[in-house]
Amino acid sequence: MKKITLFIFTVTFFACISSAYAYDHNHSHGGIGISAGGTSGFGLTYRHEFAGNPFGIQVTGLPVVYKEDDKIKGFVSGGFGMFVTVNRSQWGRAFVALNSSILWSFEEQGSDPRMARFETPEEEEFLMYSFGAGAGVEFCFARNIGFSLEIPISVFFDEDGFASVMPIPNASLLYRW
């Protein structure tokens, strides 16, 4: 199932690449902001569109670690995506994307040397990763502010293997240059 799904996503992605056009070849575009979604991850994001071609990448990440009642808790979210701009106009652009993300949540019991004989160390972890391909649009406001919305078909996996297939949207708000 995994191989068939990956094959379908790859064929779709390369079919959309063949129709990419209307790109400004003079300079590259970049942007920073926030992103959230099933396959983009959530947190701070950086996007870069390469000069001379319609290809680009997006990297997203957010680590959160804190201590509560002698327990260390936290999560790490990260995402990586590649996209191809298929049409660009004054209002924004249309694109296709291939993304992957990971979410790791953990909780560890701290070890107080005075209480070691009464406690048993406990750990609780959750790991989920996903990948997906989809299409999206980016709207440009006030020349340097962009809002992007993408609808991918997302495949999710957890510690036990395949979890689900769902169309969970990705959204980003970016300052662009």
PDB file of C-alpha atoms in Angstrom:
ATOM      1  CA  MET A   1       0.000   0.000   0.000  1.00  0.00           C
ATOM      2  CA  LYS A   2       2.815   2.414   0.897  1.00  0.00           C
ATOM      3  CA  LYS A   3       4.594   1.814  -2.415  1.00  0.00           C
ATOM      4  CA  ILE A   4       1.431   2.309  -4.465  1.00  0.00           C
ATOM      5  CA  THR A   5       0.571   5.534  -2.620  1.00  0.00           C
ATOM      6  CA  LEU A   6       4.113   6.868  -3.023  1.00  0.00           C
ATOM      7  CA  PHE A   7       4.066   5.987  -6.733  1.00  0.00           C
ATOM      8  CA  ILE A   8       0.747   7.822  -7.288  1.00  0.00           C
ATOM      9  CA  PHE A   9       2.017  10.936  -5.454  1.00  0.00           C
ATOM     10  CA  THR A  10       5.270  10.911  -7.450  1.00  0.00           C
ATOM     11  CA  VAL A  11       3.542  10.564 -10.818  1.00  0.00           C
ATOM     12  CA  THR A  12       1.060  13.336  -9.933  1.00  0.00           C
ATOM     13  CA  PHE A  13       3.837  15.648  -8.765  1.00  0.00           C
ATOM     14  CA  PHE A  14       5.945  15.204 -11.909  1.00  0.00           C
ATOM     15  CA  ALA A  15       2.887  15.549 -14.164  1.00  0.00           C
ATOM     16  CA  CYS A  16       2.176  18.937 -12.593  1.00  0.00           C
ATOM     17  CA  ILE A  17       5.816  19.992 -12.940  1.00  0.00           C
ATOM     18  CA  SER A  18       5.622  19.570 -16.688  1.00  0.00           C
ATOM     19  CA  SER A  19       2.973  22.317 -16.887  1.00  0.00           C
ATOM     20  CA  ALA A  20       4.852  24.907 -14.790  1.00  0.00           C
ATOM     21  CA  TYR A  21       5.343  28.271 -16.488  1.00  0.00           C
ATOM     22  CA  ALA A  22       4.995  32.061 -15.999  1.00  0.00           C
ATOM     23  CA  TYR A  23       7.791  32.517 -13.528  1.00  0.00           C
ATOM     24  CA  ASP A  24       9.960  35.573 -12.901  1.00  0.00           C
ATOM     25  CA  HIS A  25      13.452  34.392 -13.889  1.00  0.00           C
ATOM     26  CA  ASN A  26      15.319  37.423 -12.567  1.00  0.00           C
ATOM     27  CA  HIS A  27      15.476  36.730  -8.852  1.00  0.00           C
ATOM     28  CA  SER A  28      14.524  34.285  -6.122  1.00  0.00           C
ATOM     29  CA  HIS A  29      11.739  34.814  -3.613  1.00  0.00           C
ATOM     30  CA  GLY A  30      11.847  34.054   0.099  1.00  0.00           C
ATOM     31  CA  GLY A  31       9.584  34.366   3.079  1.00  0.00           C
ATOM     32  CA  ILE A  32       9.317  33.776   6.813  1.00  0.00           C
ATOM     33  CA  GLY A  33       6.223  33.335   8.946  1.00  0.00           C
ATOM     34  CA  ILE A  34       4.047  30.732  10.598  1.00  0.00           C
ATOM     35  CA  SER A  35       2.532  27.567   9.210  1.00  0.00           C
ATOM     36  CA  ALA A  36       0.157  24.859  10.400  1.00  0.00           C
ATOM     37  CA  GLY A  37      -1.146  21.746   8.734  1.00  0.00           C
ATOM     38  CA  GLY A  38      -1.256  18.001   8.510  1.00  0.00           C
ATOM     39  CA  THR A  39       1.721  17.646   6.191  1.00  0.00           C
ATOM     40  CA  SER A  40       3.503  20.980   6.653  1.00  0.00           C
ATOM     41  CA  GLY A  41       3.978  20.629  10.404  1.00  0.00           C
ATOM     42  CA  PHE A  42       3.317  23.637  12.580  1.00  0.00           C
ATOM     43  CA  GLY A  43       5.438  26.460  13.905  1.00  0.00           C
ATOM     44  CA  LEU A  44       7.858  28.937  12.400  1.00  0.00           C
ATOM     45  CA  THR A  45       8.429  28.515   8.695  1.00  0.00           C
ATOM     46  CA  TYR A  46      10.879  29.553   5.996  1.00  0.00           C
ATOM     47  CA  ARG A  47      10.029  29.373   2.287  1.00  0.00           C
ATOM     48  CA  HIS A  48      12.382  29.842  -0.644  1.00  0.00           C
ATOM     49  CA  GLU A  49      11.564  29.889  -4.375  1.00  0.00           C
ATOM     50  CA  PHE A  50      14.657  29.421  -6.507  1.00  0.00           C
ATOM     51  CA  ALA A  51      15.674  31.880  -9.226  1.00  0.00           C
ATOM     52  CA  GLY A  52      15.240  30.809 -12.819  1.00  0.00           C
ATOM     53  CA  ASN A  53      12.765  27.993 -12.213  1.00  0.00           C
ATOM     54  CA  PRO A  54       9.384  27.381 -10.557  1.00  0.00           C
ATOM     55  CA  PHE A  55      10.725  25.094  -7.798  1.00  0.00           C
ATOM     56  CA  GLY A  56      10.890  25.923  -4.104  1.00  0.00           C
ATOM     57  CA  ILE A  57      11.147  24.498  -0.603  1.00  0.00           C
ATOM     58  CA  GLN A  58       9.505  25.170   2.745  1.00  0.00           C
ATOM     59  CA  VAL A  59      10.895  24.202   6.168  1.00  0.00           C
ATOM     60  CA  THR A  60       8.781  24.418   9.328  1.00  0.00           C
ATOM     61  CA  GLY A  61       9.598  23.634  12.942  1.00  0.00           C
ATOM     62  CA  LEU A  62       8.680  24.253  16.556  1.00  0.00           C
ATOM     63  CA  PRO A  63      10.268  22.679  19.657  1.00  0.00           C
ATOM     64  CA  VAL A  64       8.483  23.101  23.022  1.00  0.00           C
ATOM     65  CA  VAL A  65       9.994  21.636  26.221  1.00  0.00           C
ATOM     66  CA  TYR A  66       8.944  22.494  29.792  1.00  0.00           C
ATOM     67  CA  LYS A  67       9.052  21.114  33.325  1.00  0.00           C
ATOM     68  CA  GLU A  68       5.889  20.519  35.341  1.00  0.00           C
ATOM     69  CA  ASP A  69       5.667  18.742  38.723  1.00  0.00           C
ATOM     70  CA  ASP A  70       9.060  17.028  38.368  1.00  0.00           C
ATOM     71  CA  LYS A  71       8.116  15.843  34.873  1.00  0.00           C
ATOM     72  CA  ILE A  72       9.752  16.968  31.665  1.00  0.00           C
ATOM     73  CA  LYS A  73       7.146  17.363  28.944  1.00  0.00           C
ATOM     74  CA  GLY A  74       7.197  18.666  25.425  1.00  0.00           C
ATOM     75  CA  PHE A  75       6.744  18.159  21.744  1.00  0.00           C
ATOM     76  CA  VAL A  76       8.654  18.755  18.543  1.00  0.00           C
ATOM     77  CA  SER A  77       6.936  19.464  15.263  1.00  0.00           C
ATOM     78  CA  GLY A  78       8.763  19.695  11.962  1.00  0.00           C
ATOM     79  CA  GLY A  79       7.973  19.712   8.297  1.00  0.00           C
ATOM     80  CA  PHE A  80       9.654  19.831   4.928  1.00  0.00           C
ATOM     81  CA  GLY A  81       7.992  20.516   1.608  1.00  0.00           C
ATOM     82  CA  MET A  82       8.819  20.994  -2.037  1.00  0.00           C
ATOM     83  CA  PHE A  83       6.544  22.924  -4.358  1.00  0.00           C
ATOM     84  CA  VAL A  84       6.241  23.937  -7.994  1.00  0.00           C
ATOM     85  CA  THR A  85       4.577  27.188  -9.039  1.00  0.00           C
ATOM     86  CA  VAL A  86       2.278  26.439 -11.987  1.00  0.00           C
ATOM     87  CA  ASN A  87       0.885  29.952 -12.457  1.00  0.00           C
ATOM     88  CA  ARG A  88       1.827  33.380 -11.113  1.00  0.00           C
ATOM     89  CA  SER A  89      -0.172  36.587 -11.357  1.00  0.00           C
ATOM     90  CA  GLN A  90      -0.350  39.930  -9.576  1.00  0.00           C
ATOM     91  CA  TRP A  91      -2.681  38.602  -6.881  1.00  0.00           C
ATOM     92  CA  GLY A  92      -0.572  35.521  -6.047  1.00  0.00           C
ATOM     93  CA  ARG A  93       0.233  32.104  -7.393  1.00  0.00           C
ATOM     94  CA  ALA A  94      -1.062  28.569  -7.808  1.00  0.00           C
ATOM     95  CA  PHE A  95       1.189  25.649  -6.928  1.00  0.00           C
ATOM     96  CA  VAL A  96       1.431  21.915  -6.357  1.00  0.00           C
ATOM     97  CA  ALA A  97       3.352  20.551  -3.399  1.00  0.00           C
ATOM     98  CA  LEU A  98       4.817  17.410  -1.882  1.00  0.00           C
ATOM     99  CA  ASN A  99       5.190  17.651   1.924  1.00  0.00           C
ATOM    100  CA  SER A 100       6.170  15.556   4.916  1.00  0.00           C
ATOM    101  CA  SER A 101       5.947  16.233   8.637  1.00  0.00           C
ATOM    102  CA  ILE A 102       6.669  14.670  12.008  1.00  0.00           C
ATOM    103  CA  LEU A 103       5.206  15.204  15.469  1.00  0.00           C
ATOM    104  CA  TRP A 104       6.949  13.797  18.538  1.00  0.00           C
ATOM    105  CA  SER A 105       5.400  14.286  21.977  1.00  0.00           C
ATOM    106  CA  PHE A 106       7.043  13.076  25.175  1.00  0.00           C
ATOM    107  CA  GLU A 107       6.686  13.052  28.937  1.00  0.00           C
ATOM    108  CA  GLU A 108       9.431  11.790  31.247  1.00  0.00           C
ATOM    109  CA  GLN A 109       9.285  11.343  34.984  1.00  0.00           C
ATOM    110  CA  GLY A 110      12.127  13.273  36.596  1.00  0.00           C
ATOM    111  CA  SER A 111      14.392  11.557  39.054  1.00  0.00           C
ATOM    112  CA  ASP A 112      14.733  13.145  42.469  1.00  0.00           C
ATOM    113  CA  PRO A 113      17.548  11.268  44.290  1.00  0.00           C
ATOM    114  CA  ARG A 114      15.651  11.566  47.606  1.00  0.00           C
ATOM    115  CA  MET A 115      12.578   9.855  46.161  1.00  0.00           C
ATOM    116  CA  ALA A 116      14.330   7.247  43.988  1.00  0.00           C
ATOM    117  CA  ARG A 117      13.319   4.308  46.174  1.00  0.00           C
ATOM    118  CA  PHE A 118       9.620   5.272  46.011  1.00  0.00           C
ATOM    119  CA  GLU A 119       9.337   6.119  42.311  1.00  0.00           C
ATOM    120  CA  THR A 120       9.554   4.097  39.185  1.00  0.00           C
ATOM    121  CA  PRO A 121      10.672   6.111  36.148  1.00  0.00           C
ATOM    122  CA  GLU A 122       7.879   6.427  33.614  1.00  0.00           C
ATOM    123  CA  GLU A 123       8.070   7.594  30.045  1.00  0.00           C
ATOM    124  CA  GLU A 124       5.258   8.397  27.689  1.00  0.00           C
ATOM    125  CA  GLU A 125       5.929   9.074  24.010  1.00  0.00           C
ATOM    126  CA  PHE A 126       3.871   9.624  20.900  1.00  0.00           C
ATOM    127  CA  LEU A 127       5.281   9.711  17.382  1.00  0.00           C
ATOM    128  CA  MET A 128       3.323  10.456  14.213  1.00  0.00           C
ATOM    129  CA  TYR A 129       4.614  11.243  10.755  1.00  0.00           C
ATOM    130  CA  SER A 130       2.880  12.016   7.501  1.00  0.00           C
ATOM    131  CA  PHE A 131       3.398  12.817   3.865  1.00  0.00           C
ATOM    132  CA  GLY A 132       1.128  14.057   1.149  1.00  0.00           C
ATOM    133  CA  ALA A 133       0.730  15.785  -2.183  1.00  0.00           C
ATOM    134  CA  GLY A 134      -1.734  18.483  -3.065  1.00  0.00           C
ATOM    135  CA  ALA A 135      -2.513  21.770  -4.743  1.00  0.00           C
ATOM    136  CA  GLY A 136      -2.767  25.235  -3.282  1.00  0.00           C
ATOM    137  CA  VAL A 137      -2.999  28.960  -3.817  1.00  0.00           C
ATOM    138  CA  GLU A 138      -1.121  31.862  -2.283  1.00  0.00           C
ATOM    139  CA  PHE A 139      -2.751  35.284  -2.046  1.00  0.00           C
ATOM    140  CA  CYS A 140      -0.502  38.341  -1.792  1.00  0.00           C
ATOM    141  CA  PHE A 141      -1.631  41.279   0.333  1.00  0.00           C
ATOM    142  CA  ALA A 142       0.154  44.635   0.567  1.00  0.00           C
ATOM    143  CA  ARG A 143       2.904  43.375  -1.747  1.00  0.00           C
ATOM    144  CA  ASN A 144       4.951  41.564   0.943  1.00  0.00           C
ATOM    145  CA  ILE A 145       2.342  39.671   2.958  1.00  0.00           C
ATOM    146  CA  GLY A 146       1.175  36.309   1.667  1.00  0.00           C
ATOM    147  CA  PHE A 147      -1.440  33.825   2.831  1.00  0.00           C
ATOM    148  CA  SER A 148      -1.199  30.346   1.414  1.00  0.00           C
ATOM    149  CA  LEU A 149      -3.774  27.548   1.595  1.00  0.00           C
ATOM    150  CA  GLU A 150      -3.109  24.038   0.348  1.00  0.00           C
ATOM    151  CA  ILE A 151      -5.280  20.922   0.316  1.00  0.00           C
ATOM    152  CA  PRO A 152      -3.136  17.773   0.217  1.00  0.00           C
ATOM    153  CA  ILE A 153      -4.135  14.142   0.423  1.00  0.00           C
ATOM    154  CA  SER A 154      -2.270  13.226   3.611  1.00  0.00           C
ATOM    155  CA  VAL A 155      -1.164   9.747   4.662  1.00  0.00           C
ATOM    156  CA  PHE A 156      -0.495   9.379   8.420  1.00  0.00           C
ATOM    157  CA  PHE A 157       1.603   6.783  10.246  1.00  0.00           C
ATOM    158  CA  ASP A 158       2.199   6.204  13.959  1.00  0.00           C
ATOM    159  CA  GLU A 159       4.231   3.714  16.038  1.00  0.00           C
ATOM    160  CA  ASP A 160       2.003   0.852  14.908  1.00  0.00           C
ATOM    161  CA  GLY A 161       2.174   1.665  11.186  1.00  0.00           C
ATOM    162  CA  PHE A 162      -0.521   3.056   8.906  1.00  0.00           C
ATOM    163  CA  ALA A 163      -3.030   5.276  10.745  1.00  0.00           C
ATOM    164  CA  SER A 164      -5.193   7.111   8.188  1.00  0.00           C
ATOM    165  CA  VAL A 165      -5.598   9.002   4.919  1.00  0.00           C
ATOM    166  CA  MET A 166      -7.227  12.439   5.238  1.00  0.00           C
ATOM    167  CA  PRO A 167      -7.322  15.757   3.342  1.00  0.00           C
ATOM    168  CA  ILE A 168      -6.104  18.020   6.179  1.00  0.00           C
ATOM    169  CA  PRO A 169      -5.291  21.530   4.857  1.00  0.00           C
ATOM    170  CA  ASN A 170      -2.015  23.406   5.311  1.00  0.00           C
ATOM    171  CA  ALA A 171      -2.083  27.158   5.892  1.00  0.00           C
ATOM    172  CA  SER A 172       0.788  29.650   6.046  1.00  0.00           C
ATOM    173  CA  LEU A 173       1.033  33.373   6.751  1.00  0.00           C
ATOM    174  CA  LEU A 174       4.317  34.825   5.456  1.00  0.00           C
ATOM    175  CA  TYR A 175       6.278  38.013   5.092  1.00  0.00           C
ATOM    176  CA  ARG A 176       7.764  37.750   1.573  1.00  0.00           C
ATOM    177  CA  TRP A 177      10.686  39.406  -0.147  1.00  0.00           C
TER     178      TRP A 177
END
